mmCIF file of C-alpha atoms and ligand atoms in Angstrom:
data_model
loop_
_atom_site.group_PDB
_atom_site.id
_atom_site.type_symbol
_atom_site.label_atom_id
_atom_site.label_comp_id
_atom_site.label_asym_id
_atom_site.label_seq_id
_atom_site.Cartn_x
_atom_site.Cartn_y
_atom_site.Cartn_z
ATOM 1 C CA MET A 1472 -19.512 -14.897 -13.527
ATOM 2 C CA SER A 1473 -17.549 -18.099 -11.741
ATOM 3 C CA GLU A 1474 -17.272 -21.326 -13.958
ATOM 4 C CA ILE A 1475 -17.542 -24.333 -11.446
ATOM 5 C CA ILE A 1476 -15.287 -26.958 -12.713
ATOM 6 C CA ALA A 1477 -16.330 -30.051 -10.680
ATOM 7 C CA PRO A 1478 -18.195 -31.195 -8.640
ATOM 8 C CA PRO A 1479 -21.401 -29.276 -7.823
ATOM 9 C CA LEU A 1480 -20.545 -26.843 -4.518
ATOM 10 C CA ILE A 1481 -22.495 -28.324 -1.495
ATOM 11 C CA SER A 1482 -22.819 -26.304 1.703
ATOM 12 C CA PRO A 1483 -22.639 -27.744 5.388
ATOM 13 C CA ALA A 1484 -25.778 -27.413 7.599
ATOM 14 C CA SER A 1485 -25.584 -24.242 10.059
ATOM 15 C CA PRO A 1486 -24.376 -24.977 13.507
ATOM 16 C CA ALA A 1487 -28.119 -23.438 14.273
ATOM 17 C CA SER A 1488 -29.457 -26.823 13.192
ATOM 18 C CA PHE A 1489 -27.862 -28.777 15.941
ATOM 19 C CA ALA A 1490 -29.512 -28.724 18.966
ATOM 20 C CA ASP A 1491 -26.182 -29.285 21.129
ATOM 21 C CA SER A 1492 -23.911 -26.774 19.015
ATOM 22 C CA PRO A 1493 -22.793 -23.781 21.024
ATOM 23 C CA LEU A 1494 -24.532 -21.139 18.399
ATOM 24 C CA SER A 1495 -28.071 -23.197 19.343
ATOM 25 C CA ALA A 1496 -27.333 -22.611 23.219
ATOM 26 C CA ALA A 1497 -26.825 -18.843 22.551
ATOM 27 C CA LEU A 1498 -29.623 -18.664 20.352
ATOM 28 C CA ARG A 1499 -32.144 -19.554 23.175
ATOM 29 C CA GLN A 1500 -31.391 -16.528 24.842
ATOM 30 C CA PRO A 1501 -34.255 -14.291 24.381
ATOM 31 C CA MET A 1502 -31.684 -11.386 23.907
ATOM 32 C CA MET A 1503 -28.020 -12.190 23.511
ATOM 33 C CA LEU A 1504 -25.319 -10.618 25.127
ATOM 34 C CA GLY A 1505 -21.834 -9.796 23.257
ATOM 35 C CA LEU A 1506 -18.728 -8.345 23.980
ATOM 36 C CA PHE A 1507 -16.987 -6.131 21.374
ATOM 37 C CA LEU A 1508 -13.562 -6.443 22.363
ATOM 38 C CA PRO A 1509 -11.252 -2.988 22.410
ATOM 39 C CA ILE A 1510 -8.261 -4.993 20.600
ATOM 40 C CA GLN A 1511 -7.746 -1.467 18.866
ATOM 41 C CA ALA A 1512 -6.126 1.796 20.793
ATOM 42 C CA GLY A 1513 -8.863 3.832 22.095
ATOM 43 C CA GLY A 1514 -11.982 1.370 21.618
ATOM 44 C CA TRP A 1515 -14.789 3.021 19.919
ATOM 45 C CA THR A 1516 -14.014 6.473 21.744
ATOM 46 C CA ALA A 1517 -11.543 9.047 20.790
ATOM 47 C CA SER A 1518 -11.285 10.435 24.763
ATOM 48 C CA THR A 1519 -8.291 11.259 27.076
ATOM 49 C CA LEU A 1520 -10.507 10.823 30.180
ATOM 50 C CA PRO A 1521 -8.522 8.404 32.176
ATOM 51 C CA ARG A 1522 -9.626 4.572 31.976
ATOM 52 C CA THR A 1523 -8.284 0.934 31.934
ATOM 53 C CA THR A 1524 -9.188 0.054 28.725
ATOM 54 C CA THR A 1525 -6.174 -1.091 26.342
ATOM 55 C CA TRP A 1526 -5.531 -2.854 23.068
ATOM 56 C CA THR A 1527 -3.205 -5.291 24.822
ATOM 57 C CA PHE A 1528 -3.925 -9.034 24.793
ATOM 58 C CA ASP A 1529 -3.978 -9.325 28.468
ATOM 59 C CA TYR A 1530 -6.566 -7.118 29.099
ATOM 60 C CA ASN A 1531 -8.538 -8.373 26.511
ATOM 61 C CA ALA A 1532 -8.229 -11.835 27.404
ATOM 62 C CA ALA A 1533 -9.367 -10.807 31.004
ATOM 63 C CA LEU A 1534 -12.173 -9.004 29.572
ATOM 64 C CA ALA A 1535 -13.398 -12.258 27.759
ATOM 65 C CA ARG A 1536 -12.894 -14.306 30.915
ATOM 66 C CA GLN A 1537 -14.896 -11.743 32.891
ATOM 67 C CA ALA A 1538 -18.018 -11.773 30.122
ATOM 68 C CA GLU A 1539 -17.459 -15.289 30.368
ATOM 69 C CA ALA A 1540 -18.158 -15.513 33.657
ATOM 70 C CA LEU A 1541 -20.971 -13.121 33.718
ATOM 71 C CA GLY A 1542 -22.993 -15.496 31.216
ATOM 72 C CA PHE A 1543 -22.069 -13.609 28.046
ATOM 73 C CA ASP A 1544 -22.555 -15.210 24.898
ATOM 74 C CA ILE A 1545 -20.415 -14.066 22.326
ATOM 75 C CA VAL A 1546 -17.069 -11.931 22.511
ATOM 76 C CA PHE A 1547 -16.062 -10.258 19.045
ATOM 77 C CA GLY A 1548 -13.257 -8.662 17.602
ATOM 78 C CA LEU A 1549 -13.187 -6.119 14.438
ATOM 79 C CA ALA A 1550 -10.276 -5.991 11.687
ATOM 80 C CA GLN A 1551 -8.660 -2.454 10.849
ATOM 81 C CA TRP A 1552 -5.963 -1.907 8.576
ATOM 82 C CA LEU A 1553 -5.050 1.937 9.127
ATOM 83 C CA PRO A 1554 -1.689 3.687 7.785
ATOM 84 C CA LYS A 1555 0.437 5.101 10.431
ATOM 85 C CA GLY A 1556 -1.410 7.818 12.990
ATOM 86 C CA GLY A 1557 -4.684 5.746 12.604
ATOM 87 C CA TYR A 1558 -7.632 8.187 13.016
ATOM 88 C CA ASN A 1559 -6.262 10.413 15.674
ATOM 89 C CA GLU A 1560 -3.790 10.504 18.856
ATOM 90 C CA VAL A 1561 -5.930 8.291 20.936
ATOM 91 C CA GLN A 1562 -7.495 5.980 18.292
ATOM 92 C CA ASP A 1563 -3.975 6.012 16.908
ATOM 93 C CA GLY A 1564 -4.207 2.609 14.703
ATOM 94 C CA GLN A 1565 -2.575 0.206 17.552
ATOM 95 C CA ALA A 1566 -4.440 -2.824 17.073
ATOM 96 C CA ILE A 1567 -3.840 -6.588 17.576
ATOM 97 C CA ASP A 1568 -5.378 -8.779 14.905
ATOM 98 C CA SER A 1569 -8.763 -10.164 15.190
ATOM 99 C CA PHE A 1570 -8.240 -13.360 13.882
ATOM 100 C CA MET A 1571 -5.190 -14.223 16.079
ATOM 101 C CA THR A 1572 -6.554 -12.707 19.001
ATOM 102 C CA VAL A 1573 -10.270 -14.384 19.143
ATOM 103 C CA ALA A 1574 -8.108 -17.704 18.255
ATOM 104 C CA ALA A 1575 -6.036 -17.473 20.975
ATOM 105 C CA LEU A 1576 -8.870 -16.941 23.303
ATOM 106 C CA ALA A 1577 -10.261 -20.343 22.269
ATOM 107 C CA ALA A 1578 -7.425 -22.082 24.623
ATOM 108 C CA ILE A 1579 -8.924 -19.936 27.584
ATOM 109 C CA THR A 1580 -12.346 -19.797 27.543
ATOM 110 C CA THR A 1581 -14.985 -22.815 27.679
ATOM 111 C CA ARG A 1582 -18.334 -22.003 26.702
ATOM 112 C CA ILE A 1583 -18.559 -18.251 25.165
ATOM 113 C CA LEU A 1584 -18.676 -17.898 21.257
ATOM 114 C CA LEU A 1585 -15.818 -16.269 19.507
ATOM 115 C CA ILE A 1586 -16.213 -14.416 16.600
ATOM 116 C CA SER A 1587 -13.324 -12.915 14.656
ATOM 117 C CA THR A 1588 -13.540 -10.580 11.654
ATOM 118 C CA VAL A 1589 -11.649 -11.208 8.428
ATOM 119 C CA HIS A 1590 -11.215 -9.261 5.435
ATOM 120 C CA VAL A 1591 -11.733 -12.368 3.078
ATOM 121 C CA LEU A 1592 -10.583 -10.496 -0.287
ATOM 122 C CA TYR A 1593 -7.207 -8.883 1.241
ATOM 123 C CA GLY A 1594 -4.064 -10.711 0.779
ATOM 124 C CA PRO A 1595 -5.804 -12.756 -0.961
ATOM 125 C CA TRP A 1596 -6.841 -15.563 1.714
ATOM 126 C CA HIS A 1597 -7.058 -18.784 -0.276
ATOM 127 C CA PRO A 1598 -10.233 -20.657 0.647
ATOM 128 C CA LEU A 1599 -8.210 -23.562 1.379
ATOM 129 C CA HIS A 1600 -6.129 -21.468 4.140
ATOM 130 C CA PHE A 1601 -9.590 -20.241 5.280
ATOM 131 C CA ALA A 1602 -11.799 -23.740 5.578
ATOM 132 C CA LYS A 1603 -8.369 -25.271 7.135
ATOM 133 C CA PHE A 1604 -7.721 -22.751 9.716
ATOM 134 C CA GLY A 1605 -11.492 -22.556 10.407
ATOM 135 C CA ALA A 1606 -11.714 -25.962 11.086
ATOM 136 C CA THR A 1607 -8.769 -26.162 13.223
ATOM 137 C CA LEU A 1608 -10.559 -23.600 15.357
ATOM 138 C CA ASP A 1609 -13.863 -24.960 15.342
ATOM 139 C CA HIS A 1610 -12.132 -28.040 17.084
ATOM 140 C CA ILE A 1611 -9.981 -26.334 19.489
ATOM 141 C CA SER A 1612 -13.116 -24.154 20.501
ATOM 142 C CA ARG A 1613 -15.190 -27.010 20.340
ATOM 143 C CA GLY A 1614 -17.785 -25.215 18.005
ATOM 144 C CA ARG A 1615 -17.514 -21.873 19.397
ATOM 145 C CA TRP A 1616 -15.483 -20.157 16.841
ATOM 146 C CA GLY A 1617 -17.244 -18.228 14.031
ATOM 147 C CA VAL A 1618 -16.200 -15.484 11.438
ATOM 148 C CA ASN A 1619 -17.869 -12.070 10.483
ATOM 149 C CA VAL A 1620 -17.025 -12.115 6.940
ATOM 150 C CA VAL A 1621 -16.120 -8.325 5.510
ATOM 151 C CA THR A 1622 -15.354 -6.938 2.216
ATOM 152 C CA GLY A 1623 -13.061 -3.640 3.123
ATOM 153 C CA HIS A 1624 -14.949 -0.228 2.448
ATOM 154 C CA ARG A 1625 -11.639 2.217 2.987
ATOM 155 C CA ALA A 1626 -9.955 2.874 -0.330
ATOM 156 C CA VAL A 1627 -6.321 2.823 1.940
ATOM 157 C CA GLU A 1628 -7.028 -0.719 3.225
ATOM 158 C CA HIS A 1629 -7.357 -2.116 -0.128
ATOM 159 C CA GLU A 1630 -4.111 0.075 -1.474
ATOM 160 C CA MET A 1631 -2.038 -1.283 1.361
ATOM 161 C CA PHE A 1632 -2.908 -4.805 -0.276
ATOM 162 C CA GLY A 1633 -1.797 -3.811 -3.649
ATOM 163 C CA PHE A 1634 -5.136 -3.116 -5.748
ATOM 164 C CA SER A 1635 -7.439 -0.266 -6.221
ATOM 165 C CA ARG A 1636 -10.960 -0.637 -4.248
ATOM 166 C CA ILE A 1637 -12.704 -3.197 -5.588
ATOM 167 C CA GLU A 1638 -16.353 -1.583 -6.539
ATOM 168 C CA HIS A 1639 -18.734 -2.317 -3.878
ATOM 169 C CA ASP A 1640 -21.143 -4.920 -4.924
ATOM 170 C CA ARG A 1641 -18.377 -6.594 -6.699
ATOM 171 C CA ARG A 1642 -17.067 -7.080 -3.699
ATOM 172 C CA TYR A 1643 -19.553 -9.117 -2.336
ATOM 173 C CA GLU A 1644 -19.808 -11.670 -5.489
ATOM 174 C CA LEU A 1645 -16.033 -12.178 -4.736
ATOM 175 C CA ALA A 1646 -17.042 -13.315 -1.255
ATOM 176 C CA ASP A 1647 -19.549 -15.103 -2.315
ATOM 177 C CA GLU A 1648 -17.546 -17.264 -4.503
ATOM 178 C CA PHE A 1649 -14.720 -17.569 -1.695
ATOM 179 C CA LEU A 1650 -17.285 -18.413 0.497
ATOM 180 C CA ALA A 1651 -18.876 -21.072 -1.765
ATOM 181 C CA ALA A 1652 -15.675 -22.862 -2.215
ATOM 182 C CA VAL A 1653 -14.947 -22.692 1.709
ATOM 183 C CA GLN A 1654 -18.093 -24.143 2.743
ATOM 184 C CA HIS A 1655 -17.699 -26.714 0.061
ATOM 185 C CA LEU A 1656 -14.510 -27.751 1.570
ATOM 186 C CA TRP A 1657 -16.045 -27.754 5.023
ATOM 187 C CA ALA A 1658 -19.137 -30.317 3.701
ATOM 188 C CA ALA A 1659 -17.099 -32.257 1.088
ATOM 189 C CA ASP A 1660 -16.141 -36.044 1.853
ATOM 190 C CA GLU A 1661 -14.205 -36.205 -1.528
ATOM 191 C CA ASN A 1662 -11.379 -33.749 -3.158
ATOM 192 C CA PHE A 1663 -12.407 -30.620 -5.023
ATOM 193 C CA THR A 1664 -11.622 -29.192 -8.008
ATOM 194 C CA TYR A 1665 -12.838 -25.659 -8.935
ATOM 195 C CA GLU A 1666 -12.156 -22.576 -11.260
ATOM 196 C CA GLY A 1667 -13.433 -19.654 -10.106
ATOM 197 C CA THR A 1668 -12.752 -15.887 -10.987
ATOM 198 C CA ALA A 1669 -10.268 -15.030 -8.678
ATOM 199 C CA TRP A 1670 -9.586 -18.611 -6.899
ATOM 200 C CA ARG A 1671 -8.503 -22.076 -8.152
ATOM 201 C CA ILE A 1672 -8.275 -25.521 -6.444
ATOM 202 C CA LYS A 1673 -7.029 -28.473 -7.586
ATOM 203 C CA ASP A 1674 -7.918 -31.721 -5.916
ATOM 204 C CA GLY A 1675 -8.483 -29.509 -2.745
ATOM 205 C CA TYR A 1676 -9.488 -31.157 0.668
ATOM 206 C CA ILE A 1677 -9.472 -30.576 4.162
ATOM 207 C CA THR A 1678 -9.750 -32.445 7.221
ATOM 208 C CA PRO A 1679 -11.127 -32.227 10.238
ATOM 209 C CA LYS A 1680 -14.394 -31.349 9.342
ATOM 210 C CA PRO A 1681 -16.122 -28.843 11.548
ATOM 211 C CA LEU A 1682 -18.090 -30.570 14.568
ATOM 212 C CA PHE A 1683 -21.564 -28.897 13.763
ATOM 213 C CA GLY A 1684 -21.717 -28.686 9.932
ATOM 214 C CA ARG A 1685 -19.615 -25.401 10.032
ATOM 215 C CA PRO A 1686 -18.296 -22.504 12.014
ATOM 216 C CA ILE A 1687 -20.413 -19.686 12.649
ATOM 217 C CA LEU A 1688 -20.771 -17.147 9.856
ATOM 218 C CA VAL A 1689 -21.635 -13.330 10.449
ATOM 219 C CA ASN A 1690 -21.777 -10.240 8.219
ATOM 220 C CA ALA A 1691 -21.698 -6.843 9.149
ATOM 221 C CA THR A 1692 -23.490 -4.865 6.608
ATOM 222 C CA GLY A 1693 -26.066 -2.504 5.524
ATOM 223 C CA SER A 1694 -26.130 -2.382 1.964
ATOM 224 C CA ASP A 1695 -28.632 -3.940 -0.163
ATOM 225 C CA ALA A 1696 -25.578 -6.133 -1.962
ATOM 226 C CA GLY A 1697 -24.281 -7.237 1.525
ATOM 227 C CA ILE A 1698 -27.847 -8.285 3.075
ATOM 228 C CA ALA A 1699 -28.599 -10.462 0.191
ATOM 229 C CA PHE A 1700 -25.165 -11.747 0.542
ATOM 230 C CA ALA A 1701 -25.796 -12.049 4.631
ATOM 231 C CA ALA A 1702 -29.027 -14.031 3.906
ATOM 232 C CA ARG A 1703 -27.402 -16.657 1.651
ATOM 233 C CA HIS A 1704 -24.626 -17.589 3.754
ATOM 234 C CA SER A 1705 -24.917 -15.850 7.563
ATOM 235 C CA ASP A 1706 -26.406 -16.997 10.898
ATOM 236 C CA ILE A 1707 -26.013 -13.633 12.466
ATOM 237 C CA VAL A 1708 -26.236 -10.237 10.669
ATOM 238 C CA PHE A 1709 -24.270 -7.248 12.212
ATOM 239 C CA ILE A 1710 -26.371 -4.428 11.616
ATOM 240 C CA SER A 1711 -25.738 -0.630 11.674
ATOM 241 C CA SER A 1712 -28.144 2.198 12.687
ATOM 242 C CA PRO A 1713 -29.027 3.480 9.412
ATOM 243 C CA THR A 1714 -29.748 7.137 10.958
ATOM 244 C CA GLY A 1715 -27.485 7.577 13.779
ATOM 245 C CA THR A 1716 -26.109 6.952 17.112
ATOM 246 C CA GLU A 1717 -28.354 8.911 19.330
ATOM 247 C CA PHE A 1718 -30.582 5.981 20.591
ATOM 248 C CA GLU A 1719 -33.842 7.920 19.711
ATOM 249 C CA THR A 1720 -32.693 8.865 16.082
ATOM 250 C CA ALA A 1721 -31.596 5.186 15.883
ATOM 251 C CA MET A 1722 -34.682 3.720 17.509
ATOM 252 C CA GLU A 1723 -36.789 5.558 14.359
ATOM 253 C CA ALA A 1724 -35.395 3.272 11.736
ATOM 254 C CA LEU A 1725 -34.151 -0.085 13.286
ATOM 255 C CA PRO A 1726 -37.462 -2.035 12.795
ATOM 256 C CA ALA A 1727 -37.565 -1.454 9.770
ATOM 257 C CA HIS A 1728 -34.094 -2.106 9.054
ATOM 258 C CA VAL A 1729 -34.025 -5.376 11.293
ATOM 259 C CA ALA A 1730 -37.521 -6.185 9.337
ATOM 260 C CA LYS A 1731 -35.854 -5.588 5.627
ATOM 261 C CA VAL A 1732 -32.780 -7.951 6.976
ATOM 262 C CA LYS A 1733 -34.734 -10.661 8.293
ATOM 263 C CA ALA A 1734 -37.131 -10.757 5.068
ATOM 264 C CA ALA A 1735 -34.341 -11.176 3.028
ATOM 265 C CA GLY A 1736 -33.434 -14.459 4.779
ATOM 266 C CA ALA A 1737 -37.256 -15.704 5.134
ATOM 267 C CA GLN A 1738 -37.213 -15.184 1.069
ATOM 268 C CA ILE A 1739 -34.682 -17.957 0.642
ATOM 269 C CA GLY A 1740 -35.953 -19.854 3.693
ATOM 270 C CA ARG A 1741 -33.086 -18.764 6.076
ATOM 271 C CA ALA A 1742 -33.515 -17.413 9.399
ATOM 272 C CA LEU A 1743 -31.247 -14.490 10.345
ATOM 273 C CA LYS A 1744 -30.304 -13.448 13.791
ATOM 274 C CA THR A 1745 -29.694 -9.513 14.272
ATOM 275 C CA ILE A 1746 -27.271 -8.005 16.428
ATOM 276 C CA ILE A 1747 -26.064 -4.180 16.985
ATOM 277 C CA ASN A 1748 -23.549 -2.662 18.848
ATOM 278 C CA PRO A 1749 -24.067 0.132 21.812
ATOM 279 C CA LEU A 1750 -21.586 2.247 23.163
ATOM 280 C CA VAL A 1751 -22.929 1.623 27.081
ATOM 281 C CA ILE A 1752 -22.299 4.689 29.334
ATOM 282 C CA ILE A 1753 -23.108 3.004 32.353
ATOM 283 C CA ALA A 1754 -23.087 4.638 36.310
ATOM 284 C CA GLN A 1755 -24.946 4.361 39.445
ATOM 285 C CA THR A 1756 -27.375 6.447 38.285
ATOM 286 C CA ASP A 1757 -29.189 8.521 35.043
ATOM 287 C CA ASP A 1758 -27.129 11.726 36.308
ATOM 288 C CA GLU A 1759 -24.026 9.785 37.076
ATOM 289 C CA ALA A 1760 -23.956 8.472 33.610
ATOM 290 C CA GLU A 1761 -24.803 11.638 31.853
ATOM 291 C CA ALA A 1762 -22.169 13.468 33.843
ATOM 292 C CA TYR A 1763 -19.822 10.251 33.054
ATOM 293 C CA ALA A 1764 -20.755 11.266 29.377
ATOM 294 C CA ASP A 1765 -19.740 14.449 29.670
ATOM 295 C CA ALA A 1766 -16.661 14.245 31.045
ATOM 296 C CA ILE A 1767 -15.874 11.717 28.132
ATOM 297 C CA VAL A 1768 -16.772 14.152 25.704
ATOM 298 C CA GLY A 1769 -15.006 17.033 27.105
ATOM 299 C CA GLN A 1770 -11.750 15.229 26.889
ATOM 300 C CA SER A 1771 -12.280 14.224 23.412
ATOM 301 C CA GLU A 1772 -10.073 14.501 20.500
ATOM 302 C CA PRO A 1773 -12.118 16.736 18.117
ATOM 303 C CA THR A 1774 -11.187 14.607 14.806
ATOM 304 C CA GLY A 1775 -13.196 11.649 16.743
ATOM 305 C CA PHE A 1776 -13.692 8.076 15.434
ATOM 306 C CA TYR A 1777 -15.430 8.389 11.870
ATOM 307 C CA ALA A 1778 -14.081 11.644 10.985
ATOM 308 C CA GLY A 1779 -14.113 10.724 7.422
ATOM 309 C CA LYS A 1780 -9.990 10.963 7.361
ATOM 310 C CA TYR A 1781 -10.291 7.798 5.146
ATOM 311 C CA HIS A 1782 -12.519 7.344 2.212
ATOM 312 C CA SER A 1783 -15.098 4.651 2.911
ATOM 313 C CA ASP A 1784 -18.121 3.907 0.444
ATOM 314 C CA ALA A 1785 -20.122 1.646 2.951
ATOM 315 C CA HIS A 1786 -23.838 2.374 2.537
ATOM 316 C CA ALA A 1787 -24.319 1.088 5.989
ATOM 317 C CA TRP A 1788 -23.667 4.702 7.694
ATOM 318 C CA ALA A 1789 -24.215 6.501 4.377
ATOM 319 C CA ASN A 1790 -27.501 8.257 5.757
ATOM 320 C CA ARG A 1791 -26.343 8.425 9.569
ATOM 321 C CA LYS A 1792 -26.444 11.985 11.597
ATOM 322 C CA ILE A 1793 -23.353 11.007 13.505
ATOM 323 C CA TYR A 1794 -22.073 14.299 13.445
ATOM 324 C CA ASP A 1795 -25.126 16.244 14.343
ATOM 325 C CA THR A 1796 -23.964 16.909 17.981
ATOM 326 C CA ALA A 1797 -20.811 17.868 19.664
ATOM 327 C CA ARG A 1798 -21.683 15.055 22.038
ATOM 328 C CA GLN A 1799 -22.449 12.175 19.718
ATOM 329 C CA ARG A 1800 -19.230 12.722 17.976
ATOM 330 C CA GLY A 1801 -17.095 12.981 21.390
ATOM 331 C CA LEU A 1802 -18.613 9.582 22.699
ATOM 332 C CA GLY A 1803 -17.750 8.250 18.756
ATOM 333 C CA GLY A 1804 -18.285 4.771 18.067
ATOM 334 C CA GLY A 1805 -20.762 1.988 18.608
ATOM 335 C CA ASN A 1806 -23.589 1.991 15.992
ATOM 336 C CA LEU A 1807 -25.901 3.894 18.794
ATOM 337 C CA GLN A 1808 -25.218 4.999 22.385
ATOM 338 C CA ILE A 1809 -26.866 3.895 25.601
ATOM 339 C CA ILE A 1810 -26.272 6.104 28.586
ATOM 340 C CA GLY A 1811 -27.836 5.783 31.896
ATOM 341 C CA GLY A 1812 -28.106 3.901 35.359
ATOM 342 C CA PRO A 1813 -28.864 0.412 35.410
ATOM 343 C CA GLU A 1814 -32.549 0.732 34.886
ATOM 344 C CA LYS A 1815 -32.675 2.971 31.386
ATOM 345 C CA ILE A 1816 -29.954 0.481 30.320
ATOM 346 C CA ALA A 1817 -32.013 -2.349 30.703
ATOM 347 C CA GLU A 1818 -35.062 -0.573 29.461
ATOM 348 C CA SER A 1819 -32.788 0.474 26.001
ATOM 349 C CA ILE A 1820 -32.147 -3.267 25.312
ATOM 350 C CA ALA A 1821 -35.738 -4.109 25.789
ATOM 351 C CA ARG A 1822 -36.506 -1.640 23.242
ATOM 352 C CA LEU A 1823 -34.072 -3.111 20.728
ATOM 353 C CA LYS A 1824 -35.458 -6.201 21.670
ATOM 354 C CA ALA A 1825 -38.425 -4.972 20.565
ATOM 355 C CA ALA A 1826 -37.375 -3.767 17.548
ATOM 356 C CA GLY A 1827 -36.748 -7.288 16.803
ATOM 357 C CA ILE A 1828 -33.140 -7.123 17.526
ATOM 358 C CA ASP A 1829 -31.811 -10.611 18.850
ATOM 359 C CA GLY A 1830 -28.657 -9.598 20.685
ATOM 360 C CA VAL A 1831 -26.497 -6.647 21.643
ATOM 361 C CA GLN A 1832 -22.663 -6.085 21.640
ATOM 362 C CA LEU A 1833 -21.836 -4.070 23.998
ATOM 363 C CA SER A 1834 -18.967 -1.722 24.096
ATOM 364 C CA PHE A 1835 -17.701 0.602 27.100
ATOM 365 C CA TYR A 1836 -15.557 3.671 27.643
ATOM 366 C CA ASP A 1837 -13.631 1.861 30.758
ATOM 367 C CA PHE A 1838 -14.044 -1.782 29.733
ATOM 368 C CA ALA A 1839 -13.234 -3.566 32.735
ATOM 369 C CA PRO A 1840 -15.183 -1.453 35.556
ATOM 370 C CA ASP A 1841 -18.057 -0.579 33.356
ATOM 371 C CA LEU A 1842 -18.542 -4.156 32.532
ATOM 372 C CA ALA A 1843 -18.691 -5.114 36.058
ATOM 373 C CA LEU A 1844 -21.231 -2.906 36.815
ATOM 374 C CA PHE A 1845 -23.332 -3.772 34.090
ATOM 375 C CA GLY A 1846 -22.678 -7.580 35.349
ATOM 376 C CA GLU A 1847 -24.142 -6.431 38.890
ATOM 377 C CA ARG A 1848 -26.854 -4.208 38.335
ATOM 378 C CA VAL A 1849 -28.309 -4.796 34.938
ATOM 379 C CA LEU A 1850 -28.097 -8.054 34.512
ATOM 380 C CA PRO A 1851 -30.406 -9.044 37.170
ATOM 381 C CA LEU A 1852 -32.940 -6.382 35.627
ATOM 382 C CA LEU A 1853 -32.375 -8.259 32.125
ATOM 383 C CA LYS A 1854 -33.631 -11.479 34.067
ATOM 384 C CA ALA A 1855 -36.456 -10.179 35.823
ATOM 385 C CA ARG A 1856 -37.406 -8.784 32.493
ATOM 386 C CA GLY A 1857 -37.425 -12.251 30.812
ATOM 387 C CA LEU A 1858 -34.441 -11.166 28.606
ATOM 388 C CA ARG A 1859 -32.004 -13.601 29.536
ATOM 389 C CA LEU A 1860 -32.591 -17.059 30.716
HETATM 390 C C1 FMN B 2251 -21.846 -3.373 12.809
HETATM 391 C C2 FMN B 2251 -21.052 -3.210 11.944
HETATM 392 C C3 FMN B 2251 -19.341 -3.555 12.094
HETATM 393 C C4 FMN B 2251 -18.485 -3.641 11.297
HETATM 394 N N1 FMN B 2251 -17.281 -4.230 11.406
HETATM 395 C C5 FMN B 2251 -15.965 -4.232 10.596
HETATM 396 C C6 FMN B 2251 -14.814 -4.185 11.021
HETATM 397 O O1 FMN B 2251 -14.483 -4.641 11.970
HETATM 398 N N2 FMN B 2251 -13.810 -3.841 9.879
HETATM 399 C C7 FMN B 2251 -14.261 -3.962 8.742
HETATM 400 O O2 FMN B 2251 -13.507 -3.180 7.758
HETATM 401 N N3 FMN B 2251 -15.359 -3.317 8.172
HETATM 402 C C8 FMN B 2251 -16.596 -3.341 9.191
HETATM 403 N N4 FMN B 2251 -17.882 -3.200 8.702
HETATM 404 C C9 FMN B 2251 -18.034 -2.820 7.667
HETATM 405 C C10 FMN B 2251 -18.518 -3.675 6.654
HETATM 406 O O3 FMN B 2251 -17.879 -5.087 6.784
HETATM 407 C C11 FMN B 2251 -18.892 -3.288 5.196
HETATM 408 O O4 FMN B 2251 -17.394 -3.146 4.638
HETATM 409 C C12 FMN B 2251 -19.389 -1.518 5.374
HETATM 410 O O5 FMN B 2251 -20.694 -1.746 6.101
HETATM 411 C C13 FMN B 2251 -19.488 -1.556 3.717
HETATM 412 O O6 FMN B 2251 -20.575 -2.483 3.422
HETATM 413 P P1 FMN B 2251 -22.090 -2.223 3.287
HETATM 414 O O7 FMN B 2251 -22.095 -1.055 1.954
HETATM 415 O O8 FMN B 2251 -22.589 -3.560 2.673
HETATM 416 O O9 FMN B 2251 -22.537 -1.861 4.269
HETATM 417 C C14 FMN B 2251 -19.112 -3.293 9.651
HETATM 418 C C15 FMN B 2251 -20.276 -3.144 9.662
HETATM 419 C C16 FMN B 2251 -20.830 -2.926 10.374
HETATM 420 C C17 FMN B 2251 -22.353 -2.419 9.819
#
């Protein structure tokens, strides 16, 4: 265990405890709406059916503005480090970096929350870098920036950074140590000296201090160790579907899974919010949406997104049945899939809310037009159902 030299670690207050923070504004929504930016080639689906979606910054910047104009609460970028070739010919690994991309969006948006995914154990990042960069982004975005702390689950990624994959639960111990030091740096009014198992600091200090206690903290996980980590630190837990991507199958497990995550927070006096990432296949009617899904699947790469090309030790998806049908394989990512016309999509989101979930982070096949259709046809239905203010 880490030996703390001086002084005892302190944590800043969560931005959720400031009524005027951007996070509090988002949390007032009965159901938060996020957009999962396609900063990686192919997004979440390995299909060649023509679409506008690209990983370029210009495309993602336009999407962030479009989402903000529609009143969305969050844009979010994932992080991945894949060897040449990526997953397949469509999802070939080309991707702009999550931290840099989302940081750049801070300057061209005004209201929406901006969440970057960062592998805090790669590099390694130093807590001083992270605290300083985070505080800077907090000021540029006026309290809208946050980080999805991930520890990496693929052996190839760890090896790319020059070490063998760290054991699963040990990763969370290290991330805990890292984040404790970062949070202390955000909170402390004095120099800070610290000796942990992996990081040392002598008379460290950072300014400016974040505007609302600290940046927003998110963690994407499904394991007991990850949930315990999220309970200690996170405002929002980005959850998986333990059982599979098909909507009804996912719904079988989600209420209990969400309850487990929230109970882990409640046990230590913290109110955790949860978000999940549906892939939304939307059209004017249910039949048209089914035909759209068939067309996507008809041109999908057989290897798919999660074909197990790179070994993962993630618990989050250990028991899911994503490969049950060719259709699910063809549609690919998203922790669950929602296929339908506007009513069915609104109904599905209402059911996720009833399962205890506080927000959806949407991805689409053809992002710009599908998001526009969602805004035009589904948003009014969500408002009518009291899911959006
Ligand atoms: C919804 C969700 C989104 C995730 N996004 C990322 C990501 O962008 N990059 C990444 O390397 N890992 C991502 N992960 C993987 C987790 O960070 C974690 O490494 C993995 O789930 C293994 O941890 P666990 O066993 O605690 O679930 C995600 C996990 C979930 C559940």
